[in-house]
PDB file of C-alpha atoms in Angstrom:
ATOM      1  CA  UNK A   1      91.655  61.062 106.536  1.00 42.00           C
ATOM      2  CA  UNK A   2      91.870  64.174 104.424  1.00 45.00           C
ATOM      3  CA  UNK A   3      91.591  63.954 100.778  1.00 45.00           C
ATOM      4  CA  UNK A   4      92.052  66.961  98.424  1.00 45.00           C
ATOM      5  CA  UNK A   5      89.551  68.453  96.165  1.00 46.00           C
ATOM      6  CA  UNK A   6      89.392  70.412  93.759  1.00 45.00           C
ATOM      7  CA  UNK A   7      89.004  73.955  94.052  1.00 50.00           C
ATOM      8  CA  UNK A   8      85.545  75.776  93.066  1.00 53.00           C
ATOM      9  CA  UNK A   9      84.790  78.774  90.517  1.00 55.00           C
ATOM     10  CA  UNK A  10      84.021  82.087  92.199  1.00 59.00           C
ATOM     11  CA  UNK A  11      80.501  82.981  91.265  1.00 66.00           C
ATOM     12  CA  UNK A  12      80.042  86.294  91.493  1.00 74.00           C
ATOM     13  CA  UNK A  13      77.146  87.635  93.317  1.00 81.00           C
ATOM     14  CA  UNK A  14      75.031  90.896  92.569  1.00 85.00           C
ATOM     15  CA  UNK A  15      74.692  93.064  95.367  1.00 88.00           C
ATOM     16  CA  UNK A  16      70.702  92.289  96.009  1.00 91.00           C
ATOM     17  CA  UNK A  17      72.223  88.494  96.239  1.00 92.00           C
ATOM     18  CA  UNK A  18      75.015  89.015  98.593  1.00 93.00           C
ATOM     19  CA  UNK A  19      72.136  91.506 100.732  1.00 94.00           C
ATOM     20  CA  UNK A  20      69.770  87.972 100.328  1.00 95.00           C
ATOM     21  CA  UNK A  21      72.155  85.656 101.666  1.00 94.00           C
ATOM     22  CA  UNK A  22      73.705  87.812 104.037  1.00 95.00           C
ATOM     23  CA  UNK A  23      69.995  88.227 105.473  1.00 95.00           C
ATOM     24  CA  UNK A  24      70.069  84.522 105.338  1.00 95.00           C
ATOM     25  CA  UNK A  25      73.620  84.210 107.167  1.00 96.00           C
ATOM     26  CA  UNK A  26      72.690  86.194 109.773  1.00 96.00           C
ATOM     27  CA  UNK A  27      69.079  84.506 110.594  1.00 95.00           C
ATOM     28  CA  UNK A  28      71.099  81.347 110.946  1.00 93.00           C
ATOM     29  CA  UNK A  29      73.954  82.504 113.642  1.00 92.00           C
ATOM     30  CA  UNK A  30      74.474  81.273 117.006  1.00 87.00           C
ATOM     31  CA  UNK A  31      77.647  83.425 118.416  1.00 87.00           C
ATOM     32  CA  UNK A  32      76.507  86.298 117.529  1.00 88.00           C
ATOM     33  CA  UNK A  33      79.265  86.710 114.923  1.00 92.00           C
ATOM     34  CA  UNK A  34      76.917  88.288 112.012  1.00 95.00           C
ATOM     35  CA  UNK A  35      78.085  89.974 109.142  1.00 97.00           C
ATOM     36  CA  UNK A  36      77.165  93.788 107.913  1.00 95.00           C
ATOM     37  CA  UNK A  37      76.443  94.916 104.255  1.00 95.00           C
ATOM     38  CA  UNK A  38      78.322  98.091 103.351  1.00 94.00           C
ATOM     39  CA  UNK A  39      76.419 100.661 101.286  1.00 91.00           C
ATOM     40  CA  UNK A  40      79.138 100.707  99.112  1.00 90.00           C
ATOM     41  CA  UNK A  41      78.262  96.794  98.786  1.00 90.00           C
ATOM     42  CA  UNK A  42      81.780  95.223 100.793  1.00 94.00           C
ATOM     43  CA  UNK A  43      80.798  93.356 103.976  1.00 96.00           C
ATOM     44  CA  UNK A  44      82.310  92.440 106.616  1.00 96.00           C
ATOM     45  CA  UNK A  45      82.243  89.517 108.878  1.00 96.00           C
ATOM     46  CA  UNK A  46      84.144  86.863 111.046  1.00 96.00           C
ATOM     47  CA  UNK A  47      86.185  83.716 110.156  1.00 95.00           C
ATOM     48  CA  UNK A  48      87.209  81.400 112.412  1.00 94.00           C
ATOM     49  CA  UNK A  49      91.006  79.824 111.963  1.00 94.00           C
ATOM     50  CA  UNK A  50      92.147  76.245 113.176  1.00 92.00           C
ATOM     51  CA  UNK A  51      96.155  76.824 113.715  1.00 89.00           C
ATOM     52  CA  UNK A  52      97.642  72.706 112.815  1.00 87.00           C
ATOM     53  CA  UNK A  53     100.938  73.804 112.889  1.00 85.00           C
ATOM     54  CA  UNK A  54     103.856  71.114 113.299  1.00 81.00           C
ATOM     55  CA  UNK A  55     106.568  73.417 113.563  1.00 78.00           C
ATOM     56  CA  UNK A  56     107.262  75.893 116.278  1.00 78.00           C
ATOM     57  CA  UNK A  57     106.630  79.409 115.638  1.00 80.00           C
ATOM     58  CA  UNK A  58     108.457  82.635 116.364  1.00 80.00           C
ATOM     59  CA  UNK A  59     106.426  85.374 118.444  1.00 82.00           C
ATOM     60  CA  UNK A  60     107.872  88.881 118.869  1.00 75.00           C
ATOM     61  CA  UNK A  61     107.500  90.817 122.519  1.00 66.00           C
ATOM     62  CA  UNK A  62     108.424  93.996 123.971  1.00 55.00           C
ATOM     63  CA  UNK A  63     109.370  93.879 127.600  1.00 49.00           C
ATOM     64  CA  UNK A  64     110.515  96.747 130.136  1.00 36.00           C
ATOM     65  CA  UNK A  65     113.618  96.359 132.636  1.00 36.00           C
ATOM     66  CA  UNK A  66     112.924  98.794 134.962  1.00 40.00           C
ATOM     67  CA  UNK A  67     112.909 102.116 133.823  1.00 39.00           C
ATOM     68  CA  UNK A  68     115.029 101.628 130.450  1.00 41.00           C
ATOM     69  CA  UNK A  69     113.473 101.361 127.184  1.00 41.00           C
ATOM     70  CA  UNK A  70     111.462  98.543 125.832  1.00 41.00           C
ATOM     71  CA  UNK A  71     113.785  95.875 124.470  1.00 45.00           C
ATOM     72  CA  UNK A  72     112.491  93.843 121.627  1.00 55.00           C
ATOM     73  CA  UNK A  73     112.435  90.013 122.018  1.00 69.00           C
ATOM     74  CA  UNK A  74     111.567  86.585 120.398  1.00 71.00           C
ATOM     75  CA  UNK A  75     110.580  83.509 121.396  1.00 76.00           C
ATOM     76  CA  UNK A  76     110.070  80.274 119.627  1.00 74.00           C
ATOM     77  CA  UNK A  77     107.156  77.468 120.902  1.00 73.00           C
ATOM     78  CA  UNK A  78     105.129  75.025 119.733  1.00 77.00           C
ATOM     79  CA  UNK A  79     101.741  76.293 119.127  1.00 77.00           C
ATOM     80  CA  UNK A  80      98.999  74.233 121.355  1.00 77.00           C
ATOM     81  CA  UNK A  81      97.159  71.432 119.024  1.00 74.00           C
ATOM     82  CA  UNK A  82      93.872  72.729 117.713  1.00 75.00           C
ATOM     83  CA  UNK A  83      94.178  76.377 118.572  1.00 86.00           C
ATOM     84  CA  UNK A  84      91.060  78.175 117.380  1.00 90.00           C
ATOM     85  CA  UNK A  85      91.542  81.899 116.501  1.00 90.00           C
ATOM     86  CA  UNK A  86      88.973  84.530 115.369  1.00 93.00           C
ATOM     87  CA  UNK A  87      89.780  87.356 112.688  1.00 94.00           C
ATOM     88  CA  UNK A  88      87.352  89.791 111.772  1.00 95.00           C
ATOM     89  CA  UNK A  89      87.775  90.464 108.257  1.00 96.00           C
ATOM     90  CA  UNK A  90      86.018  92.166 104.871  1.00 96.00           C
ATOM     91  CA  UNK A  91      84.668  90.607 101.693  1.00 95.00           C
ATOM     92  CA  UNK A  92      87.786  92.448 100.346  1.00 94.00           C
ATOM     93  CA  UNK A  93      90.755  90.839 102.183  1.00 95.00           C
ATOM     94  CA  UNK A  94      92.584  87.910 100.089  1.00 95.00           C
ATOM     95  CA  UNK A  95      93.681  84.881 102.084  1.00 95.00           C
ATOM     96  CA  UNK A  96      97.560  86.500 101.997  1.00 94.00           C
ATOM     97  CA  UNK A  97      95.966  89.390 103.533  1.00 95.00           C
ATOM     98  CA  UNK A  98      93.967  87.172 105.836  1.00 95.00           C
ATOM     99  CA  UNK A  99      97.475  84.985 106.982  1.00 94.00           C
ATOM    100  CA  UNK A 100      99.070  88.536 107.543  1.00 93.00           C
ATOM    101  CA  UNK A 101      96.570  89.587 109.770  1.00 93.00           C
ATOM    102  CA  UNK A 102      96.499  86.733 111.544  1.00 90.00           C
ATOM    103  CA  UNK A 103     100.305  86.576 112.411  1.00 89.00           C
ATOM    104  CA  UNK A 104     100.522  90.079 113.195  1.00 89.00           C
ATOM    105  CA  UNK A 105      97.273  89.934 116.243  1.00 85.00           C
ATOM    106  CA  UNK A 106      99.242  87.097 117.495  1.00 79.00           C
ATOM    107  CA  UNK A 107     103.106  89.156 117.515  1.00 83.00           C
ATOM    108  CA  UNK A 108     104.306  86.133 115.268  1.00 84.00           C
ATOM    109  CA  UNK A 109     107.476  87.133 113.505  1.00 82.00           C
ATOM    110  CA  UNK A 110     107.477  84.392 111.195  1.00 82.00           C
ATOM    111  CA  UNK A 111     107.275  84.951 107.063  1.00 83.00           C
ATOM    112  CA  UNK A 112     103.730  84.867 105.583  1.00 87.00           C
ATOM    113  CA  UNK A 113     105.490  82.965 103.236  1.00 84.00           C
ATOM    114  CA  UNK A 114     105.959  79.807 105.167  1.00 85.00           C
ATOM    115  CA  UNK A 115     102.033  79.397 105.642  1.00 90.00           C
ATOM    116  CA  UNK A 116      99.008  78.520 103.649  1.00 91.00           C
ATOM    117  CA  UNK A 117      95.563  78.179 104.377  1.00 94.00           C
ATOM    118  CA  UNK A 118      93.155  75.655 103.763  1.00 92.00           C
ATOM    119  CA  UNK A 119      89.530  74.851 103.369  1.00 92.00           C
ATOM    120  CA  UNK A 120      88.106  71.912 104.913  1.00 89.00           C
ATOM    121  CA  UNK A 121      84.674  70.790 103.642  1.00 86.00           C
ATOM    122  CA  UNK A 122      82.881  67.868 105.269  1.00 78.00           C
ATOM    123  CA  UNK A 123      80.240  65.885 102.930  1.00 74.00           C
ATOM    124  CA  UNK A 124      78.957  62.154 103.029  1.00 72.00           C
ATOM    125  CA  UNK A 125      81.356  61.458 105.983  1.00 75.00           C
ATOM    126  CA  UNK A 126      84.262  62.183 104.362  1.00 79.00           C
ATOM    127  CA  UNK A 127      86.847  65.442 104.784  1.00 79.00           C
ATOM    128  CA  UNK A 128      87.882  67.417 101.599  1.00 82.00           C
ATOM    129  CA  UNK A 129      90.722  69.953 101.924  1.00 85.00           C
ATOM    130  CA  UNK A 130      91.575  71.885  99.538  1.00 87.00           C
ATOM    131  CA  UNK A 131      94.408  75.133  99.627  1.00 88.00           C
ATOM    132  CA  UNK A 132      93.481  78.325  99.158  1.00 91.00           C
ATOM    133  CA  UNK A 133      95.394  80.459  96.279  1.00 89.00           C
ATOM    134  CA  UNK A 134      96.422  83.871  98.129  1.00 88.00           C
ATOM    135  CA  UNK A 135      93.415  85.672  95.541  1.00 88.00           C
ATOM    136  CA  UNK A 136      90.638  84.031  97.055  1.00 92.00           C
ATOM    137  CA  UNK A 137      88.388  85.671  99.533  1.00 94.00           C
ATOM    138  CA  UNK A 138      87.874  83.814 102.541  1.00 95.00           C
ATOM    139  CA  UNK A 139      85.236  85.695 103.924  1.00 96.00           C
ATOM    140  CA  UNK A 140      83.364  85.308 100.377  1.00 94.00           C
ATOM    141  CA  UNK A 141      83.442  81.759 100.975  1.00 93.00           C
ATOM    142  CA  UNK A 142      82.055  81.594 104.567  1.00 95.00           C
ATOM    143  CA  UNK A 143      79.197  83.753 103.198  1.00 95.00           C
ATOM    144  CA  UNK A 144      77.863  81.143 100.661  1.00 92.00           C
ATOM    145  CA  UNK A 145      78.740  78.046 103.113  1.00 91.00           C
ATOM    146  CA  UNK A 146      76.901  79.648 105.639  1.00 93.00           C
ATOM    147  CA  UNK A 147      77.620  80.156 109.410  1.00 93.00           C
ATOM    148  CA  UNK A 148      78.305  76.135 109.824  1.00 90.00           C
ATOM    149  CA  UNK A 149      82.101  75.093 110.834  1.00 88.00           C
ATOM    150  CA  UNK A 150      80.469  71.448 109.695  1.00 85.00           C
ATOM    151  CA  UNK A 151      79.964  72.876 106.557  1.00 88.00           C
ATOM    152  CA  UNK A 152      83.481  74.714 105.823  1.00 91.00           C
ATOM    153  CA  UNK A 153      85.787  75.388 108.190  1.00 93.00           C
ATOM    154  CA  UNK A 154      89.331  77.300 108.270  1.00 95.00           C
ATOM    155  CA  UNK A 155      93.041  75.894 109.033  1.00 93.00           C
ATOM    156  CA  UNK A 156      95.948  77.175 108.660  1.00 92.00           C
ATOM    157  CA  UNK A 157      99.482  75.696 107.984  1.00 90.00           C
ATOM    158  CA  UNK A 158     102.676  75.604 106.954  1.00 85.00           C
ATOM    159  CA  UNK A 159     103.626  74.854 103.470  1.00 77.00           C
ATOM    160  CA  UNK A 160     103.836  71.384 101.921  1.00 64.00           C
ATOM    161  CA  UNK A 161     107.315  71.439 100.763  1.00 53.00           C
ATOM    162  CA  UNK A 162     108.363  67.863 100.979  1.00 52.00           C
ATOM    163  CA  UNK A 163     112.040  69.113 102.274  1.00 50.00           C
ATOM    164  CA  UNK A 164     111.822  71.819 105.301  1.00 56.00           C
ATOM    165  CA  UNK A 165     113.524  75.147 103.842  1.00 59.00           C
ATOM    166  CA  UNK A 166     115.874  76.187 106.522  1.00 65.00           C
ATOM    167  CA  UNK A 167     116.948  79.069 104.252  1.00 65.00           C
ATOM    168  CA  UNK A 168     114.088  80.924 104.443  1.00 63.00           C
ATOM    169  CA  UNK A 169     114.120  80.783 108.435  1.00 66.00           C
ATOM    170  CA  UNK A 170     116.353  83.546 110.090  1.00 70.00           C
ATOM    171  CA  UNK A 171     119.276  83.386 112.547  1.00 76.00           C
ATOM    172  CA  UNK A 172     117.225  83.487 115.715  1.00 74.00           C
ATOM    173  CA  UNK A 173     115.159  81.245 114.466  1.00 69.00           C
ATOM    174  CA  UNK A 174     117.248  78.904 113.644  1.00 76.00           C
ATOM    175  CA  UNK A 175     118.637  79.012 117.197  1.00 78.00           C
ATOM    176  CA  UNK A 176     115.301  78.771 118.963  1.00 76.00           C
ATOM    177  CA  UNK A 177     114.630  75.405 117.479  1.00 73.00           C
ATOM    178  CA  UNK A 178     118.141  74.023 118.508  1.00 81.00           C
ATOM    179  CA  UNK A 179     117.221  75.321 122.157  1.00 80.00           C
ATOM    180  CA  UNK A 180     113.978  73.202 121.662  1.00 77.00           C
ATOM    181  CA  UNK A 181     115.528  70.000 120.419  1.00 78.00           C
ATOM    182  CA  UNK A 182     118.011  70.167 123.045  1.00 83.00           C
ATOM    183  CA  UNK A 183     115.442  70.473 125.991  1.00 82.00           C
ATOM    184  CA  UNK A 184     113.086  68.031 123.830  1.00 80.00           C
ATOM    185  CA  UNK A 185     116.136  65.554 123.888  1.00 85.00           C
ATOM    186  CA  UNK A 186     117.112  66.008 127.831  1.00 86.00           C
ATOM    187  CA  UNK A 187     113.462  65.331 128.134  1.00 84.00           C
ATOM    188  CA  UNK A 188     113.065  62.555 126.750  1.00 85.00           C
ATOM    189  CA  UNK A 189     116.565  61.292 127.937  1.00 88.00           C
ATOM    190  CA  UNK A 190     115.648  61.950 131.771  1.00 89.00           C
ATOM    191  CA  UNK A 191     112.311  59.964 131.360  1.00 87.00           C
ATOM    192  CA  UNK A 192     114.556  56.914 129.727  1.00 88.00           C
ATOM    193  CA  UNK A 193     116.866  56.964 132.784  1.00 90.00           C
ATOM    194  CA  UNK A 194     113.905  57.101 135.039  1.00 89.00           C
ATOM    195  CA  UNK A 195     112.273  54.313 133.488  1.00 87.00           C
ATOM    196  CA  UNK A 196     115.575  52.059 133.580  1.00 89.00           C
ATOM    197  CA  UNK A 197     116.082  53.198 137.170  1.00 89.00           C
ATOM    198  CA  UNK A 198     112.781  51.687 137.866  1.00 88.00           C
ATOM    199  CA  UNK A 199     113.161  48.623 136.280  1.00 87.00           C
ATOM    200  CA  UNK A 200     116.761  48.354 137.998  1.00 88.00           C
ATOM    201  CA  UNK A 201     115.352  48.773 141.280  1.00 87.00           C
ATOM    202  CA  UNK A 202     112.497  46.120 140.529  1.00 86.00           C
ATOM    203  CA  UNK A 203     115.135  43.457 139.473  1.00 87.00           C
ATOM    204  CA  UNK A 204     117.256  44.210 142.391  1.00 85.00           C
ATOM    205  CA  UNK A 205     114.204  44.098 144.993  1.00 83.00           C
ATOM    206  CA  UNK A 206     113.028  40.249 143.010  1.00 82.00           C
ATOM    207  CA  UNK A 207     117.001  39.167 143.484  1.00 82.00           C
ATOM    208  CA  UNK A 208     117.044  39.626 147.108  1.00 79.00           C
ATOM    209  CA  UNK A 209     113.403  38.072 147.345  1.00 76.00           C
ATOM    210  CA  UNK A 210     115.406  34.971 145.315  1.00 74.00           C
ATOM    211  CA  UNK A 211     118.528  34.962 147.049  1.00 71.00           C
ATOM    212  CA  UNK A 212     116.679  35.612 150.824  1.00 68.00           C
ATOM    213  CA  UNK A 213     117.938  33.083 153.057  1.00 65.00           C
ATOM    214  CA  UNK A 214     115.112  30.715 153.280  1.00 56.00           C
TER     215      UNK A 214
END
């Protein structure tokens, strides 16, 4: 189970210790996802996101009808459990800059707003998350964790509200997730008919076994 912790000062490097440790990143990689020092002292590197997401999310796409002009559409779906996505990022980028990014390589029209992202740290068995203010540099972070997901890891999600906000969710939106519910609900009603059907048919086949003429 997670538990929260609490969040840690930035230390701020000098550039000789962000060159040493970036040497040291780098030495330690396995996927070949290393970062590069900047002579104007920014790096850049690459953070890996976990998407736990509970709610669906809206994803914009242009499609062509024959020969007529793109027609902008949206979709709503439930994002596949543990989704892992990469982002290639700068020592620059804040963690709003970092969400935006990541919605807009994956065409998702939802608000930044609605999402936060997280930190989780594993130590002595346990799992500390902690969210990220939108100042903090994520790729600053993965630098002094080093290259280990068992050390620090990424995960986005949506906001903790308590209450969903259906305000801040848009028209189309809105009637996306009624077009899920409604196919959720014929779901799950089909597979309670089918299950009474089958139980129906059993009690019908053990009556005529108990009524056979002996």
């Amino acid at each position: 189970k997670d538990v929260q912790k609490e969040r840690e000062p930035h230390v701020y490097l000098s550039k000789e210790e962000v060159k040493e440790k970036i040497q040291s990143y780098n030495s330690s990689v396995t996927d070949k996802l290393k970062m590069t020092l900047n002579a104007n002292g920014i790096y850049t590197g690459f953070i890996k996101v976990q998407m736990e997401l509970c709610r669906p999310i809206t994803v914009q796409s242009s499609q062509s009808q024959g020969r007529s002009a793109p027609s902008n559409q949206e979709t709503a779906f439930y994002l596949p459990d543990g989704c892992v996505n990469t982002l290639h990022i700068s020592s620059t980028n804040t963690v709003r800059e970092v969400i935006e990014a990541l919605l807009k390589k994956f065409f998702v029209a939802d608000n930044p707003a609605k999402f936060a992202l997280y930190k989780r740290c594993h130590k002595e068995d346990q799992v500390y998350t902690c969210k990220l203010s939108d100042r903090e540099h994520p790729l600053y972070l993965r630098l002094v964790a080093g290259p280990k997901t068992e050390m620090l890891s990424f995960v986005l999600r949506e906001h903790e509200t308590g209450e969903v906000m259906w305000e801040a969710f848009s028209i189309p939106e809105l009637q996306n997730f009624l077009r899920i519910l409604d196919k959720e609900e014929n779901d799950q009603l089909q597979m309670l008919k089918n299950r009474y059907a089958a139980y129906r048919g059993k009690l019908e086949e053990a009556l005529r076994g108990v009524l056979k003429p002996g």
